[in-house]
PDB file of C-alpha atoms in Angstrom:
ATOM      1  CA  MET A   1      -4.258   0.927 -37.068  1.00  0.00           C
ATOM      2  CA  LYS A   2      -7.716  -0.644 -36.594  1.00  0.00           C
ATOM      3  CA  LYS A   3      -6.231  -3.327 -34.344  1.00  0.00           C
ATOM      4  CA  LEU A   4      -4.504  -0.667 -32.252  1.00  0.00           C
ATOM      5  CA  ILE A   5      -7.743   1.310 -31.834  1.00  0.00           C
ATOM      6  CA  LEU A   6      -9.637  -1.889 -30.976  1.00  0.00           C
ATOM      7  CA  MET A   7      -7.002  -2.852 -28.386  1.00  0.00           C
ATOM      8  CA  LEU A   8      -7.208   0.645 -26.899  1.00  0.00           C
ATOM      9  CA  PHE A   9     -11.021   0.392 -26.585  1.00  0.00           C
ATOM     10  CA  VAL A  10     -10.728  -3.043 -24.994  1.00  0.00           C
ATOM     11  CA  LEU A  11      -8.120  -1.747 -22.523  1.00  0.00           C
ATOM     12  CA  VAL A  12     -10.200   1.306 -21.573  1.00  0.00           C
ATOM     13  CA  GLY A  13     -13.326  -0.843 -21.258  1.00  0.00           C
ATOM     14  CA  THR A  14     -11.518  -3.365 -19.075  1.00  0.00           C
ATOM     15  CA  ILE A  15     -10.217  -0.618 -16.766  1.00  0.00           C
ATOM     16  CA  GLN A  16     -13.704   0.947 -16.476  1.00  0.00           C
ATOM     17  CA  PHE A  17     -15.263  -2.469 -15.811  1.00  0.00           C
ATOM     18  CA  THR A  18     -12.657  -3.225 -13.154  1.00  0.00           C
ATOM     19  CA  MET A  19     -13.173   0.161 -11.473  1.00  0.00           C
ATOM     20  CA  ALA A  20     -16.952  -0.329 -11.457  1.00  0.00           C
ATOM     21  CA  GLN A  21     -16.856  -3.632  -9.566  1.00  0.00           C
ATOM     22  CA  SER A  22     -18.355  -3.872  -6.092  1.00  0.00           C
ATOM     23  CA  GLY A  23     -14.911  -4.328  -4.532  1.00  0.00           C
ATOM     24  CA  SER A  24     -13.979  -0.703  -5.244  1.00  0.00           C
ATOM     25  CA  GLY A  25     -14.313   1.924  -2.560  1.00  0.00           C
ATOM     26  CA  TYR A  26     -12.535   3.619   0.291  1.00  0.00           C
ATOM     27  CA  GLY A  27     -12.468   3.337   4.047  1.00  0.00           C
ATOM     28  CA  ILE A  28     -10.522   3.267   7.280  1.00  0.00           C
ATOM     29  CA  LYS A  29      -8.082   0.711   8.600  1.00  0.00           C
ATOM     30  CA  GLY A  30      -5.869   0.007  11.553  1.00  0.00           C
ATOM     31  CA  GLY A  31      -3.911  -2.737  13.184  1.00  0.00           C
ATOM     32  CA  LEU A  32      -0.784  -4.011  14.889  1.00  0.00           C
ATOM     33  CA  ASN A  33       2.827  -3.965  13.727  1.00  0.00           C
ATOM     34  CA  TYR A  34       5.467  -6.361  14.996  1.00  0.00           C
ATOM     35  CA  GLY A  35       8.940  -5.091  14.122  1.00  0.00           C
ATOM     36  CA  SER A  36      12.198  -6.963  14.365  1.00  0.00           C
ATOM     37  CA  ASN A  37      15.620  -5.643  15.331  1.00  0.00           C
ATOM     38  CA  GLY A  38      17.123  -7.417  12.361  1.00  0.00           C
ATOM     39  CA  LYS A  39      15.742 -10.316  10.366  1.00  0.00           C
ATOM     40  CA  LEU A  40      12.342 -11.694  11.394  1.00  0.00           C
ATOM     41  CA  ILE A  41      13.281 -15.317  10.726  1.00  0.00           C
ATOM     42  CA  SER A  42      16.532 -15.166  12.715  1.00  0.00           C
ATOM     43  CA  ASN A  43      14.662 -13.402  15.571  1.00  0.00           C
ATOM     44  CA  THR A  44      11.925 -16.059  15.839  1.00  0.00           C
ATOM     45  CA  GLY A  45      13.145 -17.195  19.279  1.00  0.00           C
ATOM     46  CA  ASP A  46      12.933 -13.642  20.684  1.00  0.00           C
ATOM     47  CA  ILE A  47       9.490 -13.162  19.139  1.00  0.00           C
ATOM     48  CA  ILE A  48       8.166 -16.320  20.827  1.00  0.00           C
ATOM     49  CA  ALA A  49       9.817 -15.490  24.165  1.00  0.00           C
ATOM     50  CA  HIS A  50       8.698 -11.820  24.211  1.00  0.00           C
ATOM     51  CA  PRO A  51       5.695 -11.380  21.874  1.00  0.00           C
ATOM     52  CA  ASP A  52       4.836  -7.929  23.267  1.00  0.00           C
ATOM     53  CA  ARG A  53       8.348  -6.450  23.149  1.00  0.00           C
ATOM     54  CA  ASN A  54       8.363  -4.947  19.634  1.00  0.00           C
ATOM     55  CA  LEU A  55       4.671  -4.208  19.230  1.00  0.00           C
ATOM     56  CA  GLY A  56       3.348  -1.074  17.525  1.00  0.00           C
ATOM     57  CA  PHE A  57       0.209   0.112  15.758  1.00  0.00           C
ATOM     58  CA  ASN A  58      -1.005   1.842  12.606  1.00  0.00           C
ATOM     59  CA  LEU A  59      -4.154   3.780  11.709  1.00  0.00           C
ATOM     60  CA  GLY A  60      -5.249   5.390   8.459  1.00  0.00           C
ATOM     61  CA  VAL A  61      -7.317   5.387   5.291  1.00  0.00           C
ATOM     62  CA  PHE A  62      -7.310   3.432   2.043  1.00  0.00           C
ATOM     63  CA  ALA A  63      -8.834   3.408  -1.426  1.00  0.00           C
ATOM     64  CA  LYS A  64      -9.428   0.294  -3.501  1.00  0.00           C
ATOM     65  CA  PHE A  65      -9.918   0.261  -7.266  1.00  0.00           C
ATOM     66  CA  GLY A  66     -11.036  -2.983  -8.864  1.00  0.00           C
ATOM     67  CA  SER A  67     -12.321  -6.365  -7.799  1.00  0.00           C
ATOM     68  CA  TRP A  68     -10.507  -9.419  -9.238  1.00  0.00           C
ATOM     69  CA  ILE A  69      -7.417  -7.359  -9.934  1.00  0.00           C
ATOM     70  CA  TYR A  70      -7.147  -4.270  -7.778  1.00  0.00           C
ATOM     71  CA  ILE A  71      -4.917  -1.394  -6.785  1.00  0.00           C
ATOM     72  CA  LYS A  72      -5.031  -0.341  -3.146  1.00  0.00           C
ATOM     73  CA  PRO A  73      -3.165   2.790  -2.009  1.00  0.00           C
ATOM     74  CA  GLU A  74      -3.109   3.484   1.749  1.00  0.00           C
ATOM     75  CA  LEU A  75      -2.107   6.423   3.931  1.00  0.00           C
ATOM     76  CA  LEU A  76      -1.191   5.360   7.480  1.00  0.00           C
ATOM     77  CA  TYR A  77       0.210   6.817  10.661  1.00  0.00           C
ATOM     78  CA  THR A  78       2.510   4.180  12.178  1.00  0.00           C
ATOM     79  CA  ASN A  79       4.008   4.039  15.647  1.00  0.00           C
ATOM     80  CA  THR A  80       6.578   1.312  16.322  1.00  0.00           C
ATOM     81  CA  SER A  81       8.480   0.376  19.449  1.00  0.00           C
ATOM     82  CA  SER A  82      11.361  -2.038  19.916  1.00  0.00           C
ATOM     83  CA  GLU A  83      14.017  -2.879  22.488  1.00  0.00           C
ATOM     84  CA  TYR A  84      17.761  -3.029  21.920  1.00  0.00           C
ATOM     85  CA  SER A  85      20.208  -4.624  24.325  1.00  0.00           C
ATOM     86  CA  ASN A  86      23.000  -2.375  25.638  1.00  0.00           C
ATOM     87  CA  GLY A  87      24.895  -5.227  27.250  1.00  0.00           C
ATOM     88  CA  ASN A  88      25.509  -4.423  30.928  1.00  0.00           C
ATOM     89  CA  ASN A  89      23.464  -1.194  30.686  1.00  0.00           C
ATOM     90  CA  GLY A  90      20.171  -3.071  30.138  1.00  0.00           C
ATOM     91  CA  ASP A  91      17.713  -2.548  27.295  1.00  0.00           C
ATOM     92  CA  SER A  92      17.067   0.646  25.345  1.00  0.00           C
ATOM     93  CA  LYS A  93      13.610   1.532  24.009  1.00  0.00           C
ATOM     94  CA  PHE A  94      13.578   2.665  20.365  1.00  0.00           C
ATOM     95  CA  LYS A  95      10.406   4.439  19.205  1.00  0.00           C
ATOM     96  CA  VAL A  96       9.600   5.586  15.666  1.00  0.00           C
ATOM     97  CA  GLN A  97       6.655   7.603  14.380  1.00  0.00           C
ATOM     98  CA  GLN A  98       6.160   7.706  10.617  1.00  0.00           C
ATOM     99  CA  ILE A  99       3.738   8.212   7.758  1.00  0.00           C
ATOM    100  CA  ASP A 100       3.424   5.158   5.488  1.00  0.00           C
ATOM    101  CA  LEU A 101       2.154   5.113   1.910  1.00  0.00           C
ATOM    102  CA  PRO A 102       1.894   1.520   0.623  1.00  0.00           C
ATOM    103  CA  VAL A 103       0.544   1.071  -2.920  1.00  0.00           C
ATOM    104  CA  ASN A 104      -0.396  -2.571  -3.489  1.00  0.00           C
ATOM    105  CA  LEU A 105      -1.477  -4.517  -6.541  1.00  0.00           C
ATOM    106  CA  GLY A 106      -3.778  -7.367  -5.572  1.00  0.00           C
ATOM    107  CA  LEU A 107      -5.200 -10.472  -7.195  1.00  0.00           C
ATOM    108  CA  ARG A 108      -8.264 -12.290  -5.909  1.00  0.00           C
ATOM    109  CA  LEU A 109      -7.603 -16.041  -5.801  1.00  0.00           C
ATOM    110  CA  ILE A 110     -10.590 -17.982  -4.475  1.00  0.00           C
ATOM    111  CA  GLY A 111     -13.728 -16.392  -3.067  1.00  0.00           C
ATOM    112  CA  PRO A 112     -12.749 -13.791  -0.466  1.00  0.00           C
ATOM    113  CA  LEU A 113      -9.010 -14.652  -0.453  1.00  0.00           C
ATOM    114  CA  SER A 114      -6.502 -12.500  -2.318  1.00  0.00           C
ATOM    115  CA  ILE A 115      -2.762 -11.886  -2.470  1.00  0.00           C
ATOM    116  CA  PHE A 116      -1.072  -8.522  -2.874  1.00  0.00           C
ATOM    117  CA  ALA A 117       2.324  -6.877  -3.170  1.00  0.00           C
ATOM    118  CA  GLY A 118       3.756  -3.462  -3.808  1.00  0.00           C
ATOM    119  CA  PRO A 119       6.086  -0.670  -2.767  1.00  0.00           C
ATOM    120  CA  SER A 120       5.819   1.081   0.597  1.00  0.00           C
ATOM    121  CA  PHE A 121       7.025   4.652   1.031  1.00  0.00           C
ATOM    122  CA  GLN A 122       7.781   5.990   4.517  1.00  0.00           C
ATOM    123  CA  TYR A 123       8.330   9.474   5.903  1.00  0.00           C
ATOM    124  CA  ASN A 124      10.100   9.511   9.283  1.00  0.00           C
ATOM    125  CA  LEU A 125       8.382  11.933  11.688  1.00  0.00           C
ATOM    126  CA  SER A 126      10.383  11.099  14.807  1.00  0.00           C
ATOM    127  CA  SER A 127      12.998   8.601  16.036  1.00  0.00           C
ATOM    128  CA  LYS A 128      13.843   8.352  19.738  1.00  0.00           C
ATOM    129  CA  LEU A 129      16.128   6.038  21.699  1.00  0.00           C
ATOM    130  CA  ASP A 130      15.386   6.112  25.433  1.00  0.00           C
ATOM    131  CA  GLY A 131      13.508   9.385  24.897  1.00  0.00           C
ATOM    132  CA  LYS A 132      16.376  11.113  23.054  1.00  0.00           C
ATOM    133  CA  LYS A 133      15.921  12.320  19.477  1.00  0.00           C
ATOM    134  CA  ALA A 134      18.253  11.071  16.775  1.00  0.00           C
ATOM    135  CA  GLU A 135      21.336  13.218  16.137  1.00  0.00           C
ATOM    136  CA  ASP A 136      21.127  12.271  12.489  1.00  0.00           C
ATOM    137  CA  VAL A 137      18.697  10.287  10.298  1.00  0.00           C
ATOM    138  CA  TYR A 138      20.240   8.984   7.080  1.00  0.00           C
ATOM    139  CA  ASN A 139      17.007   9.346   5.054  1.00  0.00           C
ATOM    140  CA  GLU A 140      13.718  10.896   6.140  1.00  0.00           C
ATOM    141  CA  ILE A 141      11.957   9.277   3.159  1.00  0.00           C
ATOM    142  CA  THR A 142      12.614   5.598   2.404  1.00  0.00           C
ATOM    143  CA  THR A 143      11.188   2.946   0.105  1.00  0.00           C
ATOM    144  CA  GLY A 144      10.416  -0.641   1.022  1.00  0.00           C
ATOM    145  CA  TYR A 145       8.064  -3.360  -0.120  1.00  0.00           C
ATOM    146  CA  ASN A 146       5.296  -5.528   1.266  1.00  0.00           C
ATOM    147  CA  VAL A 147       3.614  -8.800   0.336  1.00  0.00           C
ATOM    148  CA  GLY A 148       0.613 -10.373   1.967  1.00  0.00           C
ATOM    149  CA  LEU A 149      -2.725 -12.144   2.085  1.00  0.00           C
ATOM    150  CA  ALA A 150      -6.146 -10.548   2.512  1.00  0.00           C
ATOM    151  CA  PHE A 151      -9.511 -12.015   3.451  1.00  0.00           C
ATOM    152  CA  SER A 152     -12.515  -9.847   2.482  1.00  0.00           C
ATOM    153  CA  LEU A 153     -16.131 -10.260   3.515  1.00  0.00           C
ATOM    154  CA  ARG A 154     -18.573  -7.586   2.349  1.00  0.00           C
ATOM    155  CA  ARG A 155     -17.341  -4.279   3.804  1.00  0.00           C
ATOM    156  CA  PHE A 156     -14.711  -5.833   6.074  1.00  0.00           C
ATOM    157  CA  ALA A 157     -11.231  -7.182   5.332  1.00  0.00           C
ATOM    158  CA  ILE A 158      -8.336  -8.600   7.315  1.00  0.00           C
ATOM    159  CA  ASP A 159      -4.846  -8.622   5.866  1.00  0.00           C
ATOM    160  CA  LEU A 160      -1.523  -9.974   7.062  1.00  0.00           C
ATOM    161  CA  ARG A 161       1.581  -8.642   5.395  1.00  0.00           C
ATOM    162  CA  TYR A 162       5.348  -8.853   5.597  1.00  0.00           C
ATOM    163  CA  GLU A 163       7.148  -5.550   5.103  1.00  0.00           C
ATOM    164  CA  GLY A 164      10.811  -5.289   4.245  1.00  0.00           C
ATOM    165  CA  ALA A 165      13.189  -2.534   3.188  1.00  0.00           C
ATOM    166  CA  PHE A 166      15.400  -2.196   0.148  1.00  0.00           C
ATOM    167  CA  SER A 167      18.112  -0.739   2.397  1.00  0.00           C
ATOM    168  CA  ALA A 168      18.677   0.129   6.061  1.00  0.00           C
ATOM    169  CA  ASN A 169      17.902   3.634   7.313  1.00  0.00           C
ATOM    170  CA  GLN A 170      20.492   4.517   9.931  1.00  0.00           C
ATOM    171  CA  ASN A 171      19.639   6.703  12.927  1.00  0.00           C
ATOM    172  CA  ASN A 172      22.582   7.992  14.971  1.00  0.00           C
ATOM    173  CA  PHE A 173      22.165   8.521  18.724  1.00  0.00           C
ATOM    174  CA  LEU A 174      24.664   9.868  21.240  1.00  0.00           C
ATOM    175  CA  ASN A 175      24.342   7.992  24.551  1.00  0.00           C
ATOM    176  CA  ASN A 176      25.179   9.268  28.037  1.00  0.00           C
ATOM    177  CA  ASN A 177      28.753   7.982  27.753  1.00  0.00           C
ATOM    178  CA  GLY A 178      29.383   9.971  24.556  1.00  0.00           C
ATOM    179  CA  VAL A 179      29.274   6.835  22.369  1.00  0.00           C
ATOM    180  CA  MET A 180      27.454   7.031  19.028  1.00  0.00           C
ATOM    181  CA  LEU A 181      24.847   4.285  18.627  1.00  0.00           C
ATOM    182  CA  VAL A 182      23.500   3.363  15.186  1.00  0.00           C
ATOM    183  CA  VAL A 183      19.949   1.970  14.966  1.00  0.00           C
ATOM    184  CA  ASP A 184      17.959   0.993  11.849  1.00  0.00           C
ATOM    185  CA  SER A 185      14.518   2.688  11.684  1.00  0.00           C
ATOM    186  CA  ARG A 186      13.410   0.496   8.772  1.00  0.00           C
ATOM    187  CA  PRO A 187      13.252  -3.044  10.276  1.00  0.00           C
ATOM    188  CA  GLU A 188      11.373  -6.003   8.856  1.00  0.00           C
ATOM    189  CA  GLN A 189       7.783  -6.145  10.121  1.00  0.00           C
ATOM    190  CA  LEU A 190       4.714  -8.340  10.296  1.00  0.00           C
ATOM    191  CA  ILE A 191       1.548  -6.240  10.071  1.00  0.00           C
ATOM    192  CA  LEU A 192      -2.004  -7.375  10.851  1.00  0.00           C
ATOM    193  CA  ASN A 193      -4.794  -4.985   9.837  1.00  0.00           C
ATOM    194  CA  LEU A 194      -8.570  -4.726   9.873  1.00  0.00           C
ATOM    195  CA  SER A 195     -10.190  -2.464   7.285  1.00  0.00           C
ATOM    196  CA  ILE A 196     -13.764  -1.246   6.846  1.00  0.00           C
ATOM    197  CA  ARG A 197     -15.112   0.062   3.544  1.00  0.00           C
ATOM    198  CA  ILE A 198     -17.468   3.029   3.966  1.00  0.00           C
TER     199      ILE A 198
END
C-alpha cells in the first residue's frame, strides 16, 4: 500500500513538473496543406510537376502541456483544394472546408527538435466539386492520424507533419451527364505550420 501511495505521489509530481515547464502555453498557428488525390508517394511525379495544384491552408489555435514530453491539442479551420482528371472533360476542382482537432503526443529529442504523433479528428463543413455540393458524404466526422517533426525556438515553432486516414471518406457528386462521381475527402496530406506561443 505504501509503495502504491508513493508511486501515486511520484506520478502526480511528475505531471505537475511537466505542466510547469517553460514549454507549456497556448497560441495561434497557421500554415499550408498539400493534399494528394491518392497516395502521396505514388503521386510524387504530379507533386513535382504541379506543386501548386493541391495547395490549401489552415489557421487556428493550440495548447501545449509539458516540455520534454508534451501533449498538444489543436483546433484548426482547414481549407483544401485539389484537381481530379475527368478524362476528355478536363480537370475538376474539389474543395473541402473542415474543422480539424489533432491531439499529439510529443517528445523532445535534441535541443529544439522534437517528434510527435497522434490522432486527428475532422468535421466536414463543406465538400464541393466544380462548385456543386456533395449529394452524400459518407461520414461528416472522421478520424485519422499524423506524425511529424517540430523545431521550437522560444515562442516560435515550425512543424512538418504527414497526415493520413484510417479509412476513406466518400463524397458522392452528380455531374452534368447524370453520372455519380465518388471522391475521397480524407486524402493523405503534408502540412507545414508556423505557431506562435502567446
